[in-house]
Amino acid sequence: MENLLYQDRGEKSRKYLFRLFLLLASMPLLLNAQFNNVWELGYFTNATYPKCEINFNSGTPVVTNFNRPMNFRACNASICDNNGNLLFYTNGIYIANANHDTMQNGSGLNPGAFTDAWKQNGLPLWQGALIIPWPDSSHKYLLLHETPNYDTNVSYRPKELYYSVIDMNLDAGMGAVIQKNIVLINDTLEFAMLTGCRHGNGRDWWVTVRKYQSDIYYRILITPYGISSIDTQQVGGLTTEFGATGIFSPDGNCYASFDNQSMLRIYQFDRCTGLLSNLVYHEPPITTIAGGLSFSPNSRYLYASSLIEMFQYDLQSPNIPASEVLVDTFDGYYSPWPPLEATFLWHALAPDGKIYVSSLSSVVDLGVINSPDSGGLACNFLQHSFYMGGFNVHSLPNHINYQLSAWDGSPCDTLGINSSVQNQAVFDFRFSISPNPTDGNFKIIYLLPQAKSGVFEVYDINGRKVYSQNLPPWSTMQQINLNGYSPRAPVALKGAGAQVAEGIYQCVITSDGKRAVKKVVIMRE
């Protein structure tokens, strides 16, 4: 009897955890979850100040100091698996695996004289490398990377954008580079600004980089087939000769860049087309070099810094420039001694929901914006408040929001829906589902076009139709019961006692050449 009780409790516990997983999976995730949970920092090692690793897997950053071979100057990209285990990282010179050894075929990135001159330190190029998980693959990754050039006519700007491909199934799970230094763009590019955002379909990726001394952006589409397209867009506004930071908001709706000459520029971003629009331009009252930029986890606030000033902007304000708040000014602190000033430089949003700020000098402390989702001084920016235990100069990992989901209801939120539905235009229909989550019984409310009939369909995560029902003209509500229907049928057919499995499903209403899409979570006791 006691054993049966324990088994019953275990079964209830498993069901509770599964339901919790479904609830969390159905919510839009704004942070990078496990994919950026381990940060490698530091540019040299001695007995007193070794290099450091920051691990966020426990929810609280834990620093480990050790003598790691790779040095970082500014260029820094890394990736973890779904469980937060480090897979590989790069400083723009070579790729290291999880054992901190050179990955198989991972040496010799970015060939050229500039790279050779910095091979001991790592490239001094912020946002000079970016890692993209290969769409629909659990083991392949795309590394985009660049290096400055010694051609004095373009002030050492990158003249190519390269890509390399990593397969983590090779070398006993330590990974190997299977393609390396493939020229993707042959053009003179702006310093840094290599960043990306998940496509509105929730699977593919957009990567952007800017042409040198130009208002032209390259936008690169990455699909399961690899590099699918490279297009350009002319966005207007001032151009720069200094380099800049370019980032997307966690929700993917905005793109911003910041530098000394073209200053702060904020655009709306279309995750379906990869296009920028509706430029907001602003010149903050900076007194020194500018460039640091980050978004709050909720995507409402934008932080921009010079070396000695930190500003916040409210993107929900009707006048974004007028919402400017001077959060703090550099307090003159040396970390740990003169002349190593703990000024402000690059920013990085971490898995703990805080924004970490590096310095221009080599220092042993990072600044932290502790409550970035709060407005004004309530964001709680504390300078030089996070002790690393080792020296770090410029470097923070160049991460993007790896967990951003599909853009619900958008024209490109089509994965998992059959081709006939994909071609329908998006419409609202005042479509709602209640309750949600549900045990398979739920009510849909909607408003069809006048005198038009419709169809209600349900698809599983693999795109299989599990339910279909006609909606008569002038109807506005239906009670849906998925229990007793077979998810294996190509069109929903009743089966004896069959049930649609627990999980997340897409519910689609189509009528008059239009469609609306909602998600429903199925849970059972």
Short mmCIF file of C-alpha atoms in Angstrom, two decimals:
data_model
loop_
_atom_site.label_atom_id
_atom_site.label_comp_id
_atom_site.label_asym_id
_atom_site.label_seq_id
_atom_site.Cartn_x
_atom_site.Cartn_y
_atom_site.Cartn_z
CA MET A 1 0.00 0.00 0.00
CA GLU A 2 2.82 2.40 0.92
CA ASN A 3 4.57 1.69 -2.38
CA LEU A 4 1.36 2.46 -4.25
CA LEU A 5 1.07 5.79 -2.43
CA TYR A 6 4.64 6.72 -3.39
CA GLN A 7 3.97 5.75 -7.00
CA ASP A 8 0.81 7.87 -7.03
CA ARG A 9 2.69 10.87 -5.61
CA GLY A 10 5.45 10.42 -8.19
CA GLU A 11 2.90 10.30 -11.01
CA LYS A 12 1.21 13.47 -9.73
CA SER A 13 4.59 15.18 -9.45
CA ARG A 14 5.46 14.24 -13.04
CA LYS A 15 2.11 15.55 -14.28
CA TYR A 16 2.59 18.80 -12.36
CA LEU A 17 6.05 19.34 -13.85
CA PHE A 18 4.76 18.57 -17.33
CA ARG A 19 1.90 21.07 -16.94
CA LEU A 20 4.36 23.66 -15.63
CA PHE A 21 6.55 23.03 -18.66
CA LEU A 22 3.61 23.56 -21.03
CA LEU A 23 2.66 26.81 -19.34
CA LEU A 24 6.18 28.15 -19.55
CA ALA A 25 6.61 26.95 -23.13
CA SER A 26 3.47 28.78 -24.19
CA MET A 27 4.74 32.13 -22.89
CA PRO A 28 6.97 34.41 -24.98
CA LEU A 29 10.49 34.17 -23.55
CA LEU A 30 12.40 37.44 -23.44
CA LEU A 31 15.72 36.29 -22.13
CA ASN A 32 18.22 33.94 -23.69
CA ALA A 33 17.52 31.10 -21.23
CA GLN A 34 20.29 28.51 -21.16
CA PHE A 35 21.97 29.38 -24.45
CA ASN A 36 24.09 32.16 -22.95
CA ASN A 37 24.36 30.88 -19.39
CA VAL A 38 28.18 30.66 -19.36
CA TRP A 39 30.35 33.73 -20.05
CA GLU A 40 34.10 33.50 -20.69
CA LEU A 41 35.97 36.72 -19.83
CA GLY A 42 39.54 37.90 -19.20
CA TYR A 43 42.57 38.71 -21.29
CA PHE A 44 45.62 37.51 -19.38
CA THR A 45 46.48 35.29 -16.45
CA ASN A 46 48.85 35.59 -13.53
CA ALA A 47 48.95 34.13 -10.04
CA THR A 48 46.92 36.95 -8.51
CA TYR A 49 44.43 37.66 -11.29
CA PRO A 50 43.51 34.62 -13.43
CA LYS A 51 40.88 34.66 -16.15
CA CYS A 52 37.25 34.19 -15.18
CA GLU A 53 34.07 32.38 -16.14
CA ILE A 54 30.61 33.55 -15.04
CA ASN A 55 28.01 30.80 -14.78
CA PHE A 56 24.31 31.78 -14.53
CA ASN A 57 22.83 28.28 -14.38
CA SER A 58 21.87 28.51 -10.71
CA GLY A 59 19.98 31.77 -11.27
CA THR A 60 22.73 33.71 -9.51
CA PRO A 61 26.03 34.49 -11.27
CA VAL A 62 28.87 32.31 -9.97
CA VAL A 63 32.46 33.29 -10.81
CA THR A 64 35.16 30.69 -11.38
CA ASN A 65 38.77 31.78 -11.86
CA PHE A 66 41.23 29.57 -13.73
CA ASN A 67 44.08 29.64 -16.21
CA ARG A 68 42.20 29.33 -19.50
CA PRO A 69 44.32 29.51 -22.69
CA MET A 70 42.09 31.89 -24.69
CA ASN A 71 42.49 35.65 -24.24
CA PHE A 72 39.71 38.14 -24.96
CA ARG A 73 40.20 41.73 -26.02
CA ALA A 74 36.73 42.70 -27.29
CA CYS A 75 35.55 40.07 -29.79
CA ASN A 76 33.66 37.44 -27.78
CA ALA A 77 30.96 34.94 -28.78
CA SER A 78 29.87 31.74 -27.05
CA ILE A 79 26.99 29.28 -26.99
CA CYS A 80 25.59 26.70 -24.55
CA ASP A 81 23.25 23.76 -25.09
CA ASN A 82 19.64 23.60 -23.88
CA ASN A 83 20.81 22.64 -20.41
CA GLY A 84 23.24 25.53 -20.03
CA ASN A 85 26.38 23.49 -20.68
CA LEU A 86 29.10 25.40 -22.52
CA LEU A 87 29.62 24.12 -26.09
CA PHE A 88 32.22 26.45 -27.63
CA TYR A 89 33.40 30.05 -27.81
CA THR A 90 35.69 32.30 -29.86
CA ASN A 91 37.77 35.47 -29.62
CA GLY A 92 37.87 35.92 -33.41
CA ILE A 93 41.28 34.21 -33.65
CA TYR A 94 40.23 30.60 -33.02
CA ILE A 95 37.39 28.50 -31.58
CA ALA A 96 37.70 26.69 -28.24
CA ASN A 97 35.57 23.72 -27.15
CA ALA A 98 34.03 23.02 -23.74
CA ASN A 99 37.38 21.65 -22.52
CA HIS A 100 38.97 25.03 -23.40
CA ASP A 101 41.11 23.35 -26.06
CA THR A 102 41.24 24.44 -29.68
CA MET A 103 38.26 22.88 -31.44
CA GLN A 104 39.08 20.42 -34.20
CA ASN A 105 39.83 22.57 -37.30
CA GLY A 106 38.99 25.63 -35.16
CA SER A 107 42.23 27.60 -35.65
CA GLY A 108 42.95 30.16 -38.36
CA LEU A 109 39.76 32.23 -38.29
CA ASN A 110 39.66 35.57 -40.14
CA PRO A 111 42.90 35.24 -42.16
CA GLY A 112 44.90 38.44 -42.57
CA ALA A 113 47.68 40.63 -41.20
CA PHE A 114 45.45 42.33 -38.61
CA THR A 115 44.39 38.99 -37.13
CA ASP A 116 48.03 37.84 -37.06
CA ALA A 117 49.00 40.98 -35.11
CA TRP A 118 46.35 40.30 -32.44
CA LYS A 119 46.58 36.51 -32.22
CA GLN A 120 47.86 36.58 -28.62
CA ASN A 121 45.14 38.91 -27.34
CA GLY A 122 41.99 38.24 -29.36
CA LEU A 123 40.52 40.68 -31.85
CA PRO A 124 39.77 44.19 -30.51
CA LEU A 125 36.43 44.21 -32.32
CA TRP A 126 33.19 44.36 -30.31
CA GLN A 127 30.39 42.42 -32.03
CA GLY A 128 32.93 40.92 -34.40
CA ALA A 129 31.54 37.38 -34.06
CA LEU A 130 28.04 35.95 -33.70
CA ILE A 131 26.85 32.35 -33.23
CA ILE A 132 23.53 31.26 -34.77
CA PRO A 133 21.97 27.84 -34.04
CA TRP A 134 21.31 26.16 -37.39
CA PRO A 135 17.51 26.14 -37.93
CA ASP A 136 15.91 22.72 -37.41
CA SER A 137 19.21 21.18 -36.25
CA SER A 138 20.19 20.09 -32.75
CA HIS A 139 23.92 19.88 -33.47
CA LYS A 140 24.95 22.40 -36.15
CA TYR A 141 25.87 26.05 -35.61
CA LEU A 142 26.75 28.94 -37.90
CA LEU A 143 29.53 31.31 -36.80
CA LEU A 144 29.60 34.68 -38.57
CA HIS A 145 32.83 36.63 -38.10
CA GLU A 146 34.97 39.47 -39.42
CA THR A 147 38.34 41.17 -38.87
CA PRO A 148 39.66 44.69 -39.56
CA ASN A 149 41.96 45.22 -42.53
CA TYR A 150 45.23 47.16 -42.69
CA ASP A 151 44.15 49.04 -45.83
CA THR A 152 44.63 52.65 -44.66
CA ASN A 153 42.10 53.90 -47.22
CA VAL A 154 39.26 52.52 -45.16
CA SER A 155 40.68 53.04 -41.65
CA TYR A 156 41.14 49.35 -40.94
CA ARG A 157 37.50 48.46 -41.62
CA PRO A 158 36.48 44.84 -42.29
CA LYS A 159 36.44 44.08 -46.01
CA GLU A 160 34.69 40.71 -45.77
CA LEU A 161 32.09 39.01 -43.64
CA TYR A 162 32.92 35.32 -43.22
CA TYR A 163 31.00 32.33 -41.97
CA SER A 164 32.10 28.97 -40.56
CA VAL A 165 30.01 25.90 -39.71
CA ILE A 166 30.39 23.84 -36.52
CA ASP A 167 29.05 20.29 -36.05
CA MET A 168 28.82 19.29 -32.39
CA ASN A 169 28.30 15.60 -33.24
CA LEU A 170 31.96 15.32 -34.22
CA ASP A 171 35.09 14.70 -32.09
CA ALA A 172 33.20 12.74 -29.43
CA GLY A 173 30.79 15.60 -28.78
CA MET A 174 33.46 18.31 -28.52
CA GLY A 175 32.59 19.58 -32.00
CA ALA A 176 34.53 20.30 -35.17
CA VAL A 177 34.55 23.03 -37.81
CA ILE A 178 33.33 21.50 -41.09
CA GLN A 179 33.45 24.73 -43.14
CA LYS A 180 35.66 27.71 -42.39
CA ASN A 181 36.27 31.29 -43.55
CA ILE A 182 33.68 31.20 -46.34
CA VAL A 183 33.23 34.75 -47.69
CA LEU A 184 29.61 35.76 -47.24
CA ILE A 185 29.81 39.49 -48.04
CA ASN A 186 32.67 41.03 -50.01
CA ASP A 187 32.36 44.72 -49.13
CA THR A 188 33.84 47.25 -46.72
CA LEU A 189 31.79 47.05 -43.53
CA GLU A 190 31.36 49.16 -40.45
CA PHE A 191 33.13 48.22 -37.23
CA ALA A 192 31.10 45.82 -35.09
CA MET A 193 27.27 45.91 -35.41
CA LEU A 194 27.10 42.17 -36.19
CA THR A 195 23.85 41.06 -34.57
CA GLY A 196 20.72 39.05 -35.26
CA CYS A 197 17.07 38.34 -34.50
CA ARG A 198 14.83 35.31 -34.91
CA HIS A 199 12.52 35.39 -37.92
CA GLY A 200 8.80 35.86 -37.29
CA ASN A 201 8.19 32.20 -38.17
CA GLY A 202 10.04 31.18 -35.00
CA ARG A 203 12.57 29.03 -36.85
CA ASP A 204 14.79 31.08 -39.17
CA TRP A 205 17.15 33.97 -38.40
CA TRP A 206 17.91 37.47 -39.62
CA VAL A 207 21.49 38.78 -39.30
CA THR A 208 22.34 42.45 -39.94
CA VAL A 209 25.55 44.37 -40.53
CA ARG A 210 26.13 47.90 -41.89
CA LYS A 211 28.16 49.03 -44.88
CA TYR A 212 31.07 51.40 -44.11
CA GLN A 213 30.29 55.13 -44.25
CA SER A 214 26.83 54.41 -45.52
CA ASP A 215 23.18 54.16 -44.51
CA ILE A 216 22.95 50.75 -46.19
CA TYR A 217 22.29 47.67 -44.07
CA TYR A 218 22.86 44.11 -45.19
CA ARG A 219 20.21 41.67 -44.01
CA ILE A 220 20.99 37.98 -44.20
CA LEU A 221 18.33 35.26 -43.98
CA ILE A 222 19.37 31.93 -42.45
CA THR A 223 17.06 28.91 -42.92
CA PRO A 224 17.49 25.13 -42.59
CA TYR A 225 19.13 25.30 -46.04
CA GLY A 226 21.84 27.69 -44.79
CA ILE A 227 22.34 31.21 -46.13
CA SER A 228 19.13 31.65 -48.11
CA SER A 229 19.35 35.31 -49.13
CA ILE A 230 21.44 38.47 -48.74
CA ASP A 231 19.67 41.77 -49.36
CA THR A 232 20.35 45.42 -48.64
CA GLN A 233 18.22 48.28 -47.35
CA GLN A 234 18.93 52.00 -47.41
CA VAL A 235 17.57 53.44 -44.17
CA GLY A 236 18.56 57.14 -44.33
CA GLY A 237 20.10 59.26 -41.60
CA LEU A 238 23.66 60.28 -40.83
CA THR A 239 26.59 57.97 -41.53
CA THR A 240 29.55 57.24 -39.29
CA GLU A 241 33.29 56.72 -39.41
CA PHE A 242 33.66 55.47 -35.88
CA GLY A 243 31.87 52.15 -35.55
CA ALA A 244 28.88 51.47 -33.41
CA THR A 245 26.81 49.06 -31.36
CA GLY A 246 23.77 47.57 -33.09
CA ILE A 247 21.20 45.46 -31.21
CA PHE A 248 17.66 44.13 -31.43
CA SER A 249 15.17 44.38 -28.57
CA PRO A 250 14.42 41.06 -26.81
CA ASP A 251 10.92 40.99 -28.34
CA GLY A 252 12.37 41.59 -31.82
CA ASN A 253 10.23 44.65 -32.54
CA CYS A 254 12.99 47.27 -32.42
CA TYR A 255 16.55 47.75 -33.63
CA ALA A 256 18.89 50.44 -32.29
CA SER A 257 22.42 51.64 -32.98
CA PHE A 258 24.63 54.14 -31.15
CA ASP A 259 27.96 55.78 -31.91
CA ASN A 260 29.79 59.10 -31.73
CA GLN A 261 28.76 60.43 -35.13
CA SER A 262 25.40 58.99 -36.15
CA MET A 263 24.38 59.02 -32.48
CA LEU A 264 21.30 57.13 -31.25
CA ARG A 265 19.04 55.66 -33.93
CA ILE A 266 15.95 53.57 -33.14
CA TYR A 267 13.95 51.70 -35.79
CA GLN A 268 10.95 49.44 -35.85
CA PHE A 269 11.85 45.97 -37.14
CA ASP A 270 9.66 43.66 -39.20
CA ARG A 271 10.57 40.08 -38.29
CA CYS A 272 8.85 38.76 -41.42
CA THR A 273 10.66 40.91 -44.01
CA GLY A 274 13.80 41.86 -42.06
CA LEU A 275 13.18 45.54 -42.87
CA LEU A 276 13.83 48.59 -40.67
CA SER A 277 11.40 51.54 -40.59
CA ASN A 278 10.24 54.64 -38.69
CA LEU A 279 13.62 56.06 -37.67
CA VAL A 280 13.82 57.96 -34.39
CA TYR A 281 17.05 59.99 -34.25
CA HIS A 282 18.54 61.57 -31.13
CA GLU A 283 21.79 63.22 -30.05
CA PRO A 284 22.34 62.68 -26.32
CA PRO A 285 24.42 65.31 -24.48
CA ILE A 286 27.49 63.08 -24.36
CA THR A 287 30.94 64.45 -23.54
CA THR A 288 33.15 61.49 -24.51
CA ILE A 289 33.22 58.44 -26.81
CA ALA A 290 29.79 56.80 -27.17
CA GLY A 291 28.79 53.29 -28.07
CA GLY A 292 27.31 51.20 -25.23
CA LEU A 293 23.73 50.08 -25.87
CA SER A 294 21.25 47.57 -24.38
CA PHE A 295 17.53 46.87 -24.04
CA SER A 296 15.69 45.96 -20.85
CA PRO A 297 14.31 42.39 -20.71
CA ASN A 298 10.74 43.66 -21.26
CA SER A 299 11.96 45.68 -24.30
CA ARG A 300 10.49 48.92 -22.93
CA TYR A 301 13.69 50.70 -21.88
CA LEU A 302 16.81 51.40 -23.90
CA TYR A 303 20.13 52.17 -22.22
CA ALA A 304 22.86 54.13 -24.03
CA SER A 305 26.20 55.17 -22.58
CA SER A 306 29.28 57.18 -23.31
CA LEU A 307 32.43 56.46 -21.35
CA ILE A 308 31.14 58.53 -18.43
CA GLU A 309 27.34 58.89 -18.82
CA MET A 310 24.53 56.33 -18.71
CA PHE A 311 21.14 57.31 -20.21
CA GLN A 312 17.76 55.58 -20.24
CA TYR A 313 14.95 55.99 -22.83
CA ASP A 314 11.32 54.88 -22.58
CA LEU A 315 10.28 53.33 -25.90
CA GLN A 316 6.61 53.56 -24.90
CA SER A 317 6.85 57.34 -24.64
CA PRO A 318 5.16 59.33 -27.44
CA ASN A 319 8.41 61.34 -27.59
CA ILE A 320 11.31 58.95 -27.00
CA PRO A 321 14.11 61.58 -27.02
CA ALA A 322 12.18 63.64 -24.45
CA SER A 323 12.02 60.61 -22.13
CA GLU A 324 15.80 60.72 -21.66
CA VAL A 325 17.00 60.21 -18.08
CA LEU A 326 20.63 60.57 -17.00
CA VAL A 327 20.92 57.47 -14.86
CA ASP A 328 24.46 58.05 -13.60
CA THR A 329 27.84 59.66 -14.29
CA PHE A 330 31.19 57.92 -13.84
CA ASP A 331 32.34 58.33 -10.24
CA GLY A 332 36.10 58.21 -10.91
CA TYR A 333 36.66 54.76 -9.40
CA TYR A 334 39.88 52.85 -10.21
CA SER A 335 39.57 49.07 -10.54
CA PRO A 336 41.79 48.06 -8.80
CA TRP A 337 44.30 50.97 -9.00
CA PRO A 338 45.22 54.00 -11.16
CA PRO A 339 45.10 54.49 -14.08
CA LEU A 340 42.57 51.64 -14.58
CA GLU A 341 39.27 53.53 -14.56
CA ALA A 342 35.98 51.61 -14.32
CA THR A 343 34.27 53.68 -17.01
CA PHE A 344 31.32 52.51 -19.15
CA LEU A 345 31.71 50.76 -22.49
CA TRP A 346 29.76 47.74 -23.83
CA HIS A 347 26.54 46.36 -22.31
CA ALA A 348 25.18 42.80 -22.20
CA LEU A 349 21.79 41.56 -20.99
CA ALA A 350 22.36 38.45 -18.86
CA PRO A 351 20.14 35.42 -18.08
CA ASP A 352 19.50 36.82 -14.58
CA GLY A 353 17.64 39.77 -16.14
CA LYS A 354 20.38 42.26 -15.30
CA ILE A 355 22.55 44.30 -17.67
CA TYR A 356 26.32 44.07 -17.19
CA VAL A 357 28.61 46.90 -18.31
CA SER A 358 32.29 46.58 -19.24
CA SER A 359 34.96 49.32 -19.23
CA LEU A 360 37.42 50.84 -21.67
CA SER A 361 40.31 50.06 -19.31
CA SER A 362 41.39 46.63 -18.11
CA VAL A 363 39.50 46.27 -14.82
CA VAL A 364 38.46 43.60 -12.31
CA ASP A 365 34.87 44.87 -11.86
CA LEU A 366 31.77 45.17 -14.03
CA GLY A 367 28.94 47.66 -13.59
CA VAL A 368 25.40 46.26 -13.23
CA ILE A 369 21.95 47.67 -14.02
CA ASN A 370 20.08 45.61 -11.45
CA SER A 371 16.45 46.47 -12.31
CA PRO A 372 16.51 47.40 -16.00
CA ASP A 373 12.72 46.98 -16.40
CA SER A 374 12.20 49.92 -14.02
CA GLY A 375 12.03 53.52 -15.16
CA GLY A 376 14.50 56.27 -14.27
CA LEU A 377 16.81 55.91 -11.28
CA ALA A 378 14.76 52.91 -10.09
CA CYS A 379 16.73 50.85 -12.64
CA ASN A 380 19.41 50.78 -9.91
CA PHE A 381 22.65 51.09 -11.89
CA LEU A 382 25.58 50.28 -9.59
CA GLN A 383 29.00 51.07 -11.00
CA HIS A 384 31.91 48.59 -10.56
CA SER A 385 29.70 46.42 -8.31
CA PHE A 386 30.39 42.95 -9.73
CA TYR A 387 33.85 41.59 -8.88
CA MET A 388 35.28 39.20 -11.48
CA GLY A 389 38.48 38.22 -9.73
CA GLY A 390 40.48 38.77 -12.92
CA PHE A 391 41.24 41.54 -15.40
CA ASN A 392 38.89 42.07 -18.32
CA VAL A 393 39.27 44.70 -21.05
CA HIS A 394 36.25 45.71 -23.20
CA SER A 395 34.97 42.17 -23.58
CA LEU A 396 31.43 40.88 -23.07
CA PRO A 397 29.83 38.04 -25.06
CA ASN A 398 27.85 39.04 -28.15
CA HIS A 399 24.53 37.29 -27.53
CA ILE A 400 21.07 37.59 -29.05
CA ASN A 401 17.65 36.38 -27.88
CA TYR A 402 17.94 32.71 -28.80
CA GLN A 403 14.58 31.92 -27.18
CA LEU A 404 12.38 34.38 -29.09
CA SER A 405 9.30 32.52 -30.32
CA ALA A 406 7.18 32.92 -33.44
CA TRP A 407 5.41 36.22 -34.02
CA ASP A 408 1.85 35.14 -33.23
CA GLY A 409 -0.70 36.03 -35.89
CA SER A 410 1.84 37.59 -38.25
CA PRO A 411 1.86 36.86 -41.99
CA CYS A 412 4.95 34.67 -41.49
CA ASP A 413 3.78 32.73 -38.41
CA THR A 414 3.12 29.79 -40.72
CA LEU A 415 5.28 26.91 -39.54
CA GLY A 416 3.15 23.94 -38.53
CA ILE A 417 0.17 25.16 -40.59
CA ASN A 418 -0.54 23.60 -43.97
CA SER A 419 0.14 25.47 -47.20
CA SER A 420 -3.50 26.30 -47.90
CA VAL A 421 -3.69 28.15 -44.57
CA GLN A 422 -0.29 29.80 -45.01
CA ASN A 423 -1.53 31.65 -48.07
CA GLN A 424 -4.42 33.28 -46.22
CA ALA A 425 -4.12 36.93 -45.22
CA VAL A 426 -4.01 37.67 -41.48
CA PHE A 427 -7.22 38.98 -39.87
CA ASP A 428 -8.37 39.36 -36.27
CA PHE A 429 -11.94 37.90 -36.29
CA ARG A 430 -12.07 38.91 -32.58
CA PHE A 431 -10.89 35.36 -31.98
CA SER A 432 -10.55 34.16 -28.37
CA ILE A 433 -10.21 30.80 -26.56
CA SER A 434 -11.36 30.01 -23.02
CA PRO A 435 -10.31 28.45 -20.80
CA ASN A 436 -6.66 28.24 -21.81
CA PRO A 437 -4.99 25.96 -20.64
CA THR A 438 -7.74 23.36 -21.03
CA ASP A 439 -8.28 19.60 -20.69
CA GLY A 440 -9.45 19.41 -24.31
CA ASN A 441 -12.82 21.12 -23.83
CA PHE A 442 -12.91 24.83 -24.61
CA LYS A 443 -15.02 27.58 -26.10
CA ILE A 444 -14.09 29.72 -29.11
CA ILE A 445 -15.62 33.15 -29.72
CA TYR A 446 -15.23 34.89 -33.06
CA LEU A 447 -16.85 37.25 -35.57
CA LEU A 448 -16.88 36.13 -39.20
CA PRO A 449 -17.27 38.49 -42.16
CA GLN A 450 -20.94 39.20 -42.88
CA ALA A 451 -22.73 36.29 -44.57
CA LYS A 452 -19.47 34.29 -44.81
CA SER A 453 -18.89 30.79 -43.49
CA GLY A 454 -15.58 29.66 -42.01
CA VAL A 455 -13.49 26.70 -40.88
CA PHE A 456 -11.93 26.06 -37.48
CA GLU A 457 -8.84 23.78 -37.44
CA VAL A 458 -6.33 22.60 -34.83
CA TYR A 459 -2.71 21.61 -35.64
CA ASP A 460 -0.10 19.92 -33.48
CA ILE A 461 3.54 21.07 -33.24
CA ASN A 462 4.45 18.91 -36.24
CA GLY A 463 1.87 20.60 -38.46
CA ARG A 464 -0.58 17.68 -38.45
CA LYS A 465 -4.27 18.55 -38.44
CA VAL A 466 -5.97 17.01 -35.41
CA TYR A 467 -9.37 18.68 -35.61
CA SER A 468 -11.59 20.41 -38.18
CA GLN A 469 -15.05 21.94 -37.94
CA ASN A 470 -17.12 24.11 -40.28
CA LEU A 471 -18.34 27.45 -38.92
CA PRO A 472 -21.73 28.47 -40.34
CA PRO A 473 -22.47 32.07 -41.40
CA TRP A 474 -23.53 34.43 -38.59
CA SER A 475 -22.22 32.04 -35.90
CA THR A 476 -20.10 33.67 -33.18
CA MET A 477 -19.41 30.86 -30.67
CA GLN A 478 -18.67 27.12 -30.68
CA GLN A 479 -17.94 24.62 -27.94
CA ILE A 480 -14.94 22.47 -28.95
CA ASN A 481 -14.20 19.00 -27.58
CA LEU A 482 -10.90 17.47 -28.77
CA ASN A 483 -11.35 14.36 -26.64
CA GLY A 484 -12.29 11.33 -28.69
CA TYR A 485 -10.42 12.53 -31.76
CA SER A 486 -7.32 10.82 -33.12
CA PRO A 487 -4.24 13.05 -33.55
CA ARG A 488 -2.88 10.53 -36.06
CA ALA A 489 -5.66 11.13 -38.56
CA PRO A 490 -4.76 13.52 -41.42
CA VAL A 491 -8.25 14.99 -40.97
CA ALA A 492 -9.84 14.70 -37.57
CA LEU A 493 -11.83 11.46 -37.26
CA LYS A 494 -13.50 10.11 -34.17
CA GLY A 495 -11.78 7.16 -32.53
CA ALA A 496 -12.86 5.00 -29.65
CA GLY A 497 -11.51 6.64 -26.53
CA ALA A 498 -8.67 8.39 -28.40
CA GLN A 499 -7.43 11.68 -26.99
CA VAL A 500 -5.29 14.46 -28.34
CA ALA A 501 -2.06 14.38 -26.35
CA GLU A 502 -1.07 17.08 -23.88
CA GLY A 503 0.90 19.84 -25.52
CA ILE A 504 0.73 23.17 -27.36
CA TYR A 505 -1.53 23.41 -30.43
CA GLN A 506 -2.28 26.08 -33.02
CA CYS A 507 -5.95 26.92 -33.55
CA VAL A 508 -6.81 28.52 -36.88
CA ILE A 509 -9.98 30.21 -38.15
CA THR A 510 -10.16 30.82 -41.91
CA SER A 511 -12.90 32.72 -43.72
CA ASP A 512 -13.18 34.85 -46.85
CA GLY A 513 -9.49 34.39 -47.71
CA LYS A 514 -8.30 35.47 -44.24
CA ARG A 515 -7.05 33.65 -41.15
CA ALA A 516 -6.52 34.15 -37.42
CA VAL A 517 -4.22 31.99 -35.26
CA LYS A 518 -4.25 31.35 -31.50
CA LYS A 519 -2.36 28.87 -29.33
CA VAL A 520 -4.05 26.53 -26.87
CA VAL A 521 -2.38 24.41 -24.18
CA ILE A 522 -3.89 20.96 -23.51
CA MET A 523 -3.43 19.61 -19.97
CA ARG A 524 -5.05 16.71 -18.16
CA GLU A 525 -5.15 15.51 -14.57
#
